[in-house]
Amino acid sequence: MAISCITVQNCGQMYQAAKQLESKPVLEKIYALILSKFKRTKENGAILLLEFEEFLKIISSDRLVVHSEDFVIFSVIGWVMNADLGTPNTNNANKLNYSSKGQSVPQDNFDDEIKEIIGEKEQSGAMGSDSEDSCRKVSVHSSNSSENKVTLLKTSHGRNAYLPKLLHACRFHLASPQCLSQVFLHPLIQQDPEARKIIFLAVLDKVLCVKRRHHETDKRTPFACNFDTIFFRVLMCFALITLAMLLALTNE
C-alpha cells in the first residue's frame, strides 16, 4: 500500500484498507493528514469511520489544525450521531439536523441540578480559571483524554456512550457563545445528564470569564472599557435569551 497515494479524497477508503491489513505506517500517515486537514476530511465523511479511541486521539491533539473550536465541537456531535460505526452519513454529520423548536428539556429536577452545578462552580473558584487562552494547544483536559487509555463501552445506544468523554476533550474556552448555546439545546446533550452538565459548565465559564474582564477594565483605556462593557452586556443578553428559551421549552 503506497503511503504517497493517500489524499483527502481517498483517506476514508485507505483507512478501511489499512485497518484490515493492520498497516501501522499507513494509519499514522492518515492520522497526520486528518490533523492537518481536519475540516476537509470531516466534510467527506472520513473522520466518521474512526473508532472511538482514534477519534478521541485526534480531537485531543495539540497538533490539530482548525480555524475554530466550534468546528471540533460540532464534529463530536456529528460523530456520535453517526451511530453506524461502518457507514458514514455525511448529510447528518456536517450539520446539526434538528430544530430547537418543540424540543423539551428533561424535567429530572433540572432547576435543582443547575443550582447544584452553580454552587459547585462557585466553591471551586471558577473565577480564577484561565479561560481566555486562544491557542488550540492549551487544554485543561488534554492529560486526561489522549494519554489515558479508555475502555471501550459497548451499549445498545451505539456511540452515545462515548459523548461525555469526547466532550471533555474539547476546548470550550475557545468556543463561541453561539456554539455553546446551540449544542446545549441539542437532543443528544439533553438526553445525557453528564453531557448536559459539561456544556452548562462551559457556558457558565464563558459568562464568568466575561464578567471577570468587565471588572478588570478600570485599569484600561476608556475605549477598551467601553468596548468590554458593551460586549459584556451583549453576552449577558444572549445568556438571558438562552435561559428564557429553556424555560419556554420546559413549560411546553
PDB file of C-alpha atoms in Angstrom:
ATOM      1  CA  MET A   1       0.000   0.000   0.000  1.00  0.00           C
ATOM      2  CA  ALA A   2       1.662   3.247  -1.197  1.00  0.00           C
ATOM      3  CA  ILE A   3       1.666   5.895   1.510  1.00  0.00           C
ATOM      4  CA  SER A   4       2.305   8.609  -1.069  1.00  0.00           C
ATOM      5  CA  CYS A   5      -1.080   7.883  -2.656  1.00  0.00           C
ATOM      6  CA  ILE A   6      -3.052   8.922   0.437  1.00  0.00           C
ATOM      7  CA  THR A   7      -5.094  12.080  -0.143  1.00  0.00           C
ATOM      8  CA  VAL A   8      -8.020  13.842   1.492  1.00  0.00           C
ATOM      9  CA  GLN A   9     -10.323  12.362  -1.145  1.00  0.00           C
ATOM     10  CA  ASN A  10      -9.347   8.722  -0.603  1.00  0.00           C
ATOM     11  CA  CYS A  11      -8.213   8.688   3.039  1.00  0.00           C
ATOM     12  CA  GLY A  12     -11.505   7.094   4.101  1.00  0.00           C
ATOM     13  CA  GLN A  13     -11.047   4.119   1.801  1.00  0.00           C
ATOM     14  CA  MET A  14      -7.346   3.927   2.614  1.00  0.00           C
ATOM     15  CA  TYR A  15      -8.177   3.929   6.319  1.00  0.00           C
ATOM     16  CA  GLN A  16     -10.540   0.978   5.957  1.00  0.00           C
ATOM     17  CA  ALA A  17      -7.965  -0.957   3.949  1.00  0.00           C
ATOM     18  CA  ALA A  18      -5.191  -0.134   6.424  1.00  0.00           C
ATOM     19  CA  LYS A  19      -7.336  -1.324   9.325  1.00  0.00           C
ATOM     20  CA  GLN A  20      -7.959  -4.652   7.609  1.00  0.00           C
ATOM     21  CA  LEU A  21      -4.269  -5.077   6.778  1.00  0.00           C
ATOM     22  CA  GLU A  22      -3.181  -3.694  10.164  1.00  0.00           C
ATOM     23  CA  SER A  23      -0.752  -1.357   8.443  1.00  0.00           C
ATOM     24  CA  LYS A  24       0.545   0.948  11.173  1.00  0.00           C
ATOM     25  CA  PRO A  25       2.617   3.243   8.879  1.00  0.00           C
ATOM     26  CA  VAL A  26      -0.410   3.912   6.670  1.00  0.00           C
ATOM     27  CA  LEU A  27      -2.637   4.592   9.672  1.00  0.00           C
ATOM     28  CA  GLU A  28      -0.095   7.036  11.093  1.00  0.00           C
ATOM     29  CA  LYS A  29       0.025   8.834   7.753  1.00  0.00           C
ATOM     30  CA  ILE A  30      -3.777   9.054   7.712  1.00  0.00           C
ATOM     31  CA  TYR A  31      -3.858  10.418  11.268  1.00  0.00           C
ATOM     32  CA  ALA A  32      -1.311  13.083  10.318  1.00  0.00           C
ATOM     33  CA  LEU A  33      -3.402  14.012   7.282  1.00  0.00           C
ATOM     34  CA  ILE A  34      -6.563  14.306   9.374  1.00  0.00           C
ATOM     35  CA  LEU A  35      -4.777  16.509  11.913  1.00  0.00           C
ATOM     36  CA  SER A  36      -3.655  18.928   9.207  1.00  0.00           C
ATOM     37  CA  LYS A  37      -6.810  18.741   7.037  1.00  0.00           C
ATOM     38  CA  PHE A  38      -9.460  18.151   9.689  1.00  0.00           C
ATOM     39  CA  LYS A  39     -12.169  20.282   8.087  1.00  0.00           C
ATOM     40  CA  ARG A  40     -11.855  18.675   4.656  1.00  0.00           C
ATOM     41  CA  THR A  41     -11.695  15.123   5.998  1.00  0.00           C
ATOM     42  CA  LYS A  42     -14.797  15.813   8.068  1.00  0.00           C
ATOM     43  CA  GLU A  43     -16.664  17.158   5.065  1.00  0.00           C
ATOM     44  CA  ASN A  44     -16.035  13.992   3.041  1.00  0.00           C
ATOM     45  CA  GLY A  45     -17.049  11.780   5.975  1.00  0.00           C
ATOM     46  CA  ALA A  46     -13.645  10.188   6.583  1.00  0.00           C
ATOM     47  CA  ILE A  47     -13.464  11.014  10.290  1.00  0.00           C
ATOM     48  CA  LEU A  48     -16.806   9.287  10.837  1.00  0.00           C
ATOM     49  CA  LEU A  49     -15.077   5.980  10.093  1.00  0.00           C
ATOM     50  CA  LEU A  50     -12.676   6.419  13.001  1.00  0.00           C
ATOM     51  CA  GLU A  51     -13.124   4.277  16.076  1.00  0.00           C
ATOM     52  CA  PHE A  52     -13.662   5.944  19.440  1.00  0.00           C
ATOM     53  CA  GLU A  53     -10.066   5.923  20.683  1.00  0.00           C
ATOM     54  CA  GLU A  54      -8.787   7.131  17.305  1.00  0.00           C
ATOM     55  CA  PHE A  55     -11.293   9.987  17.134  1.00  0.00           C
ATOM     56  CA  LEU A  56     -10.553  10.943  20.745  1.00  0.00           C
ATOM     57  CA  LYS A  57      -6.835  10.988  19.957  1.00  0.00           C
ATOM     58  CA  ILE A  58      -7.444  13.325  17.013  1.00  0.00           C
ATOM     59  CA  ILE A  59      -9.597  15.909  18.791  1.00  0.00           C
ATOM     60  CA  SER A  60      -7.327  15.823  21.864  1.00  0.00           C
ATOM     61  CA  SER A  61      -4.164  16.507  19.898  1.00  0.00           C
ATOM     62  CA  ASP A  62      -2.308  19.806  20.283  1.00  0.00           C
ATOM     63  CA  ARG A  63      -1.378  19.491  16.587  1.00  0.00           C
ATOM     64  CA  LEU A  64      -4.977  19.603  15.364  1.00  0.00           C
ATOM     65  CA  VAL A  65      -5.370  22.410  12.808  1.00  0.00           C
ATOM     66  CA  VAL A  66      -8.773  24.108  12.944  1.00  0.00           C
ATOM     67  CA  HIS A  67      -9.939  27.659  12.342  1.00  0.00           C
ATOM     68  CA  SER A  68     -12.427  27.481  15.202  1.00  0.00           C
ATOM     69  CA  GLU A  69     -13.083  25.228  18.184  1.00  0.00           C
ATOM     70  CA  ASP A  70     -16.751  25.357  17.207  1.00  0.00           C
ATOM     71  CA  PHE A  71     -15.906  23.047  14.326  1.00  0.00           C
ATOM     72  CA  VAL A  72     -14.395  20.465  16.687  1.00  0.00           C
ATOM     73  CA  ILE A  73     -17.432  20.522  18.974  1.00  0.00           C
ATOM     74  CA  PHE A  74     -19.850  20.139  16.072  1.00  0.00           C
ATOM     75  CA  SER A  75     -17.676  17.292  14.789  1.00  0.00           C
ATOM     76  CA  VAL A  76     -18.150  15.456  18.076  1.00  0.00           C
ATOM     77  CA  ILE A  77     -21.926  15.746  17.722  1.00  0.00           C
ATOM     78  CA  GLY A  78     -21.700  14.554  14.121  1.00  0.00           C
ATOM     79  CA  TRP A  79     -19.521  11.565  15.019  1.00  0.00           C
ATOM     80  CA  VAL A  80     -21.901  10.470  17.774  1.00  0.00           C
ATOM     81  CA  MET A  81     -24.940  10.951  15.529  1.00  0.00           C
ATOM     82  CA  ASN A  82     -23.342   8.599  13.020  1.00  0.00           C
ATOM     83  CA  ALA A  83     -24.354   5.572  15.079  1.00  0.00           C
ATOM     84  CA  ASP A  84     -23.457   3.106  12.322  1.00  0.00           C
ATOM     85  CA  LEU A  85     -19.740   2.623  13.000  1.00  0.00           C
ATOM     86  CA  GLY A  86     -19.062   1.406   9.487  1.00  0.00           C
ATOM     87  CA  THR A  87     -21.004   3.702   7.156  1.00  0.00           C
ATOM     88  CA  PRO A  88     -20.565   7.477   7.271  1.00  0.00           C
ATOM     89  CA  ASN A  89     -23.637   9.647   6.770  1.00  0.00           C
ATOM     90  CA  THR A  90     -22.217  12.954   5.636  1.00  0.00           C
ATOM     91  CA  ASN A  91     -25.615  14.612   5.335  1.00  0.00           C
ATOM     92  CA  ASN A  92     -26.200  14.289   9.066  1.00  0.00           C
ATOM     93  CA  ALA A  93     -22.606  14.705  10.105  1.00  0.00           C
ATOM     94  CA  ASN A  94     -21.845  18.069   8.526  1.00  0.00           C
ATOM     95  CA  LYS A  95     -24.635  19.959  10.268  1.00  0.00           C
ATOM     96  CA  LEU A  96     -26.836  19.752  13.301  1.00  0.00           C
ATOM     97  CA  ASN A  97     -30.073  18.451  11.798  1.00  0.00           C
ATOM     98  CA  TYR A  98     -32.523  19.437  14.471  1.00  0.00           C
ATOM     99  CA  SER A  99     -34.760  22.282  15.394  1.00  0.00           C
ATOM    100  CA  SER A 100     -34.820  23.591  18.935  1.00  0.00           C
ATOM    101  CA  LYS A 101     -38.458  24.499  18.462  1.00  0.00           C
ATOM    102  CA  GLY A 102     -40.627  21.879  20.049  1.00  0.00           C
ATOM    103  CA  GLN A 103     -37.736  20.206  21.863  1.00  0.00           C
ATOM    104  CA  SER A 104     -38.283  19.780  25.590  1.00  0.00           C
ATOM    105  CA  VAL A 105     -35.652  19.870  28.282  1.00  0.00           C
ATOM    106  CA  PRO A 106     -35.837  16.790  30.544  1.00  0.00           C
ATOM    107  CA  GLN A 107     -37.575  17.534  33.805  1.00  0.00           C
ATOM    108  CA  ASP A 108     -35.424  15.375  36.087  1.00  0.00           C
ATOM    109  CA  ASN A 109     -35.005  18.088  38.751  1.00  0.00           C
ATOM    110  CA  PHE A 110     -33.481  20.380  36.148  1.00  0.00           C
ATOM    111  CA  ASP A 111     -33.686  23.544  38.267  1.00  0.00           C
ATOM    112  CA  ASP A 112     -32.128  21.815  41.284  1.00  0.00           C
ATOM    113  CA  GLU A 113     -29.426  20.374  39.038  1.00  0.00           C
ATOM    114  CA  ILE A 114     -28.488  23.819  37.715  1.00  0.00           C
ATOM    115  CA  LYS A 115     -28.395  25.310  41.228  1.00  0.00           C
ATOM    116  CA  GLU A 116     -26.161  22.479  42.396  1.00  0.00           C
ATOM    117  CA  ILE A 117     -23.794  22.945  39.461  1.00  0.00           C
ATOM    118  CA  ILE A 118     -23.558  26.697  40.044  1.00  0.00           C
ATOM    119  CA  GLY A 119     -22.869  26.099  43.731  1.00  0.00           C
ATOM    120  CA  GLU A 120     -20.080  23.644  42.927  1.00  0.00           C
ATOM    121  CA  LYS A 121     -18.604  26.063  40.414  1.00  0.00           C
ATOM    122  CA  GLU A 122     -18.528  28.953  42.869  1.00  0.00           C
ATOM    123  CA  GLN A 123     -16.892  26.812  45.547  1.00  0.00           C
ATOM    124  CA  SER A 124     -14.209  25.558  43.176  1.00  0.00           C
ATOM    125  CA  GLY A 125     -13.017  29.090  42.447  1.00  0.00           C
ATOM    126  CA  ALA A 126     -14.078  29.268  38.831  1.00  0.00           C
ATOM    127  CA  MET A 127     -13.330  32.987  38.758  1.00  0.00           C
ATOM    128  CA  GLY A 128      -9.623  32.189  38.840  1.00  0.00           C
ATOM    129  CA  SER A 129      -9.584  29.804  35.906  1.00  0.00           C
ATOM    130  CA  ASP A 130      -7.660  30.756  32.795  1.00  0.00           C
ATOM    131  CA  SER A 131     -10.465  30.707  30.242  1.00  0.00           C
ATOM    132  CA  GLU A 132      -9.165  33.347  27.872  1.00  0.00           C
ATOM    133  CA  ASP A 133      -6.358  31.429  26.186  1.00  0.00           C
ATOM    134  CA  SER A 134      -6.690  31.470  22.421  1.00  0.00           C
ATOM    135  CA  CYS A 135      -4.203  28.766  21.438  1.00  0.00           C
ATOM    136  CA  ARG A 136      -5.636  25.385  20.395  1.00  0.00           C
ATOM    137  CA  LYS A 137      -2.884  23.546  22.247  1.00  0.00           C
ATOM    138  CA  VAL A 138      -3.988  24.887  25.644  1.00  0.00           C
ATOM    139  CA  SER A 139      -6.354  22.480  27.354  1.00  0.00           C
ATOM    140  CA  VAL A 140      -7.031  21.503  30.927  1.00  0.00           C
ATOM    141  CA  HIS A 141      -8.375  18.171  29.675  1.00  0.00           C
ATOM    142  CA  SER A 142      -5.543  17.067  27.390  1.00  0.00           C
ATOM    143  CA  SER A 143      -3.777  14.997  30.032  1.00  0.00           C
ATOM    144  CA  ASN A 144      -6.935  13.032  30.747  1.00  0.00           C
ATOM    145  CA  SER A 145      -8.046  12.359  27.208  1.00  0.00           C
ATOM    146  CA  SER A 146      -5.378  11.089  24.857  1.00  0.00           C
ATOM    147  CA  GLU A 147      -2.755   9.663  27.215  1.00  0.00           C
ATOM    148  CA  ASN A 148      -5.021   7.543  29.374  1.00  0.00           C
ATOM    149  CA  LYS A 149      -6.403   4.517  27.565  1.00  0.00           C
ATOM    150  CA  VAL A 150     -10.194   4.479  27.742  1.00  0.00           C
ATOM    151  CA  THR A 151     -12.064   1.206  27.961  1.00  0.00           C
ATOM    152  CA  LEU A 152     -14.468   0.895  25.052  1.00  0.00           C
ATOM    153  CA  LEU A 153     -18.106   0.904  26.050  1.00  0.00           C
ATOM    154  CA  LYS A 154     -20.494  -1.457  24.326  1.00  0.00           C
ATOM    155  CA  THR A 155     -24.109  -0.445  24.848  1.00  0.00           C
ATOM    156  CA  SER A 156     -27.344  -0.503  22.930  1.00  0.00           C
ATOM    157  CA  HIS A 157     -27.013   3.251  22.368  1.00  0.00           C
ATOM    158  CA  GLY A 158     -24.109   2.952  19.942  1.00  0.00           C
ATOM    159  CA  ARG A 159     -21.785   5.945  20.125  1.00  0.00           C
ATOM    160  CA  ASN A 160     -23.887   7.890  22.640  1.00  0.00           C
ATOM    161  CA  ALA A 161     -21.962   6.239  25.479  1.00  0.00           C
ATOM    162  CA  TYR A 162     -18.766   8.000  24.356  1.00  0.00           C
ATOM    163  CA  LEU A 163     -20.274  11.501  24.289  1.00  0.00           C
ATOM    164  CA  PRO A 164     -19.110  12.752  27.732  1.00  0.00           C
ATOM    165  CA  LYS A 165     -15.511  11.576  27.204  1.00  0.00           C
ATOM    166  CA  LEU A 166     -15.385  13.259  23.803  1.00  0.00           C
ATOM    167  CA  LEU A 167     -16.788  16.497  25.206  1.00  0.00           C
ATOM    168  CA  HIS A 168     -14.080  16.516  27.875  1.00  0.00           C
ATOM    169  CA  ALA A 169     -11.505  16.610  25.061  1.00  0.00           C
ATOM    170  CA  CYS A 170     -12.962  19.829  23.602  1.00  0.00           C
ATOM    171  CA  ARG A 171     -11.502  23.249  24.412  1.00  0.00           C
ATOM    172  CA  PHE A 172     -14.729  25.023  25.374  1.00  0.00           C
ATOM    173  CA  HIS A 173     -12.939  28.213  26.421  1.00  0.00           C
ATOM    174  CA  LEU A 174     -12.124  28.700  22.717  1.00  0.00           C
ATOM    175  CA  ALA A 175     -15.713  28.126  21.550  1.00  0.00           C
ATOM    176  CA  SER A 176     -18.193  30.857  20.702  1.00  0.00           C
ATOM    177  CA  PRO A 177     -21.268  31.545  22.881  1.00  0.00           C
ATOM    178  CA  GLN A 178     -23.485  30.755  19.889  1.00  0.00           C
ATOM    179  CA  CYS A 179     -21.907  27.321  19.534  1.00  0.00           C
ATOM    180  CA  LEU A 180     -22.316  26.508  23.222  1.00  0.00           C
ATOM    181  CA  SER A 181     -25.943  27.601  23.199  1.00  0.00           C
ATOM    182  CA  GLN A 182     -26.769  25.551  20.115  1.00  0.00           C
ATOM    183  CA  VAL A 183     -25.005  22.451  21.401  1.00  0.00           C
ATOM    184  CA  PHE A 184     -26.619  22.751  24.833  1.00  0.00           C
ATOM    185  CA  LEU A 185     -30.088  22.566  23.242  1.00  0.00           C
ATOM    186  CA  HIS A 186     -29.176  19.583  21.076  1.00  0.00           C
ATOM    187  CA  PRO A 187     -31.216  16.419  21.850  1.00  0.00           C
ATOM    188  CA  LEU A 188     -28.041  14.357  22.313  1.00  0.00           C
ATOM    189  CA  ILE A 189     -26.932  16.683  25.094  1.00  0.00           C
ATOM    190  CA  GLN A 190     -30.324  16.992  26.744  1.00  0.00           C
ATOM    191  CA  GLN A 191     -30.741  13.221  26.880  1.00  0.00           C
ATOM    192  CA  ASP A 192     -27.417  12.730  28.679  1.00  0.00           C
ATOM    193  CA  PRO A 193     -27.226  14.291  32.184  1.00  0.00           C
ATOM    194  CA  GLU A 194     -23.416  14.155  32.271  1.00  0.00           C
ATOM    195  CA  ALA A 195     -23.048  15.762  28.839  1.00  0.00           C
ATOM    196  CA  ARG A 196     -25.613  18.396  29.774  1.00  0.00           C
ATOM    197  CA  LYS A 197     -23.619  19.273  32.891  1.00  0.00           C
ATOM    198  CA  ILE A 198     -20.393  19.546  30.877  1.00  0.00           C
ATOM    199  CA  ILE A 199     -21.917  22.032  28.420  1.00  0.00           C
ATOM    200  CA  PHE A 200     -23.648  24.004  31.160  1.00  0.00           C
ATOM    201  CA  LEU A 201     -20.335  24.408  32.991  1.00  0.00           C
ATOM    202  CA  ALA A 202     -18.753  25.570  29.728  1.00  0.00           C
ATOM    203  CA  VAL A 203     -21.457  28.228  29.314  1.00  0.00           C
ATOM    204  CA  LEU A 204     -21.013  29.298  32.932  1.00  0.00           C
ATOM    205  CA  ASP A 205     -17.244  29.547  32.454  1.00  0.00           C
ATOM    206  CA  LYS A 206     -17.781  31.768  29.421  1.00  0.00           C
ATOM    207  CA  VAL A 207     -20.067  34.123  31.358  1.00  0.00           C
ATOM    208  CA  LEU A 208     -17.703  34.256  34.359  1.00  0.00           C
ATOM    209  CA  CYS A 209     -14.772  34.948  32.054  1.00  0.00           C
ATOM    210  CA  VAL A 210     -16.506  37.958  30.511  1.00  0.00           C
ATOM    211  CA  LYS A 211     -17.624  39.134  33.941  1.00  0.00           C
ATOM    212  CA  ARG A 212     -14.020  38.992  35.171  1.00  0.00           C
ATOM    213  CA  ARG A 213     -12.852  41.007  32.180  1.00  0.00           C
ATOM    214  CA  HIS A 214     -15.603  43.522  32.862  1.00  0.00           C
ATOM    215  CA  HIS A 215     -14.341  44.074  36.425  1.00  0.00           C
ATOM    216  CA  GLU A 216     -10.747  44.499  35.237  1.00  0.00           C
ATOM    217  CA  THR A 217     -11.495  47.323  32.787  1.00  0.00           C
ATOM    218  CA  ASP A 218     -10.885  50.096  35.342  1.00  0.00           C
ATOM    219  CA  LYS A 219      -7.132  49.930  34.640  1.00  0.00           C
ATOM    220  CA  ARG A 220      -7.568  50.189  30.901  1.00  0.00           C
ATOM    221  CA  THR A 221      -8.281  52.979  28.422  1.00  0.00           C
ATOM    222  CA  PRO A 222     -11.797  54.479  28.171  1.00  0.00           C
ATOM    223  CA  PHE A 223     -12.252  52.983  24.704  1.00  0.00           C
ATOM    224  CA  ALA A 224     -11.318  49.491  25.908  1.00  0.00           C
ATOM    225  CA  CYS A 225     -13.583  49.885  28.938  1.00  0.00           C
ATOM    226  CA  ASN A 226     -16.475  50.945  26.748  1.00  0.00           C
ATOM    227  CA  PHE A 227     -15.936  48.016  24.359  1.00  0.00           C
ATOM    228  CA  ASP A 228     -15.777  45.469  27.191  1.00  0.00           C
ATOM    229  CA  THR A 229     -18.902  46.937  28.784  1.00  0.00           C
ATOM    230  CA  ILE A 230     -20.832  46.612  25.537  1.00  0.00           C
ATOM    231  CA  PHE A 231     -19.521  43.091  24.929  1.00  0.00           C
ATOM    232  CA  PHE A 232     -20.434  42.028  28.467  1.00  0.00           C
ATOM    233  CA  ARG A 233     -23.965  43.385  28.134  1.00  0.00           C
ATOM    234  CA  VAL A 234     -24.457  41.692  24.772  1.00  0.00           C
ATOM    235  CA  LEU A 235     -23.272  38.344  26.145  1.00  0.00           C
ATOM    236  CA  MET A 236     -25.467  38.680  29.227  1.00  0.00           C
ATOM    237  CA  CYS A 237     -28.473  39.419  26.999  1.00  0.00           C
ATOM    238  CA  PHE A 238     -27.614  36.335  24.972  1.00  0.00           C
ATOM    239  CA  ALA A 239     -27.433  34.260  28.166  1.00  0.00           C
ATOM    240  CA  LEU A 240     -30.800  35.596  29.341  1.00  0.00           C
ATOM    241  CA  ILE A 241     -32.393  34.803  25.977  1.00  0.00           C
ATOM    242  CA  THR A 242     -30.995  31.267  26.175  1.00  0.00           C
ATOM    243  CA  LEU A 243     -32.411  30.783  29.666  1.00  0.00           C
ATOM    244  CA  ALA A 244     -35.767  32.149  28.515  1.00  0.00           C
ATOM    245  CA  MET A 245     -35.783  29.618  25.673  1.00  0.00           C
ATOM    246  CA  LEU A 246     -35.028  26.822  28.124  1.00  0.00           C
ATOM    247  CA  LEU A 247     -37.848  27.903  30.420  1.00  0.00           C
ATOM    248  CA  ALA A 248     -40.248  28.095  27.480  1.00  0.00           C
ATOM    249  CA  LEU A 249     -39.250  24.625  26.315  1.00  0.00           C
ATOM    250  CA  THR A 250     -39.620  23.304  29.849  1.00  0.00           C
ATOM    251  CA  ASN A 251     -43.164  24.631  30.139  1.00  0.00           C
ATOM    252  CA  GLU A 252     -44.265  23.069  26.857  1.00  0.00           C
TER     253      GLU A 252
END
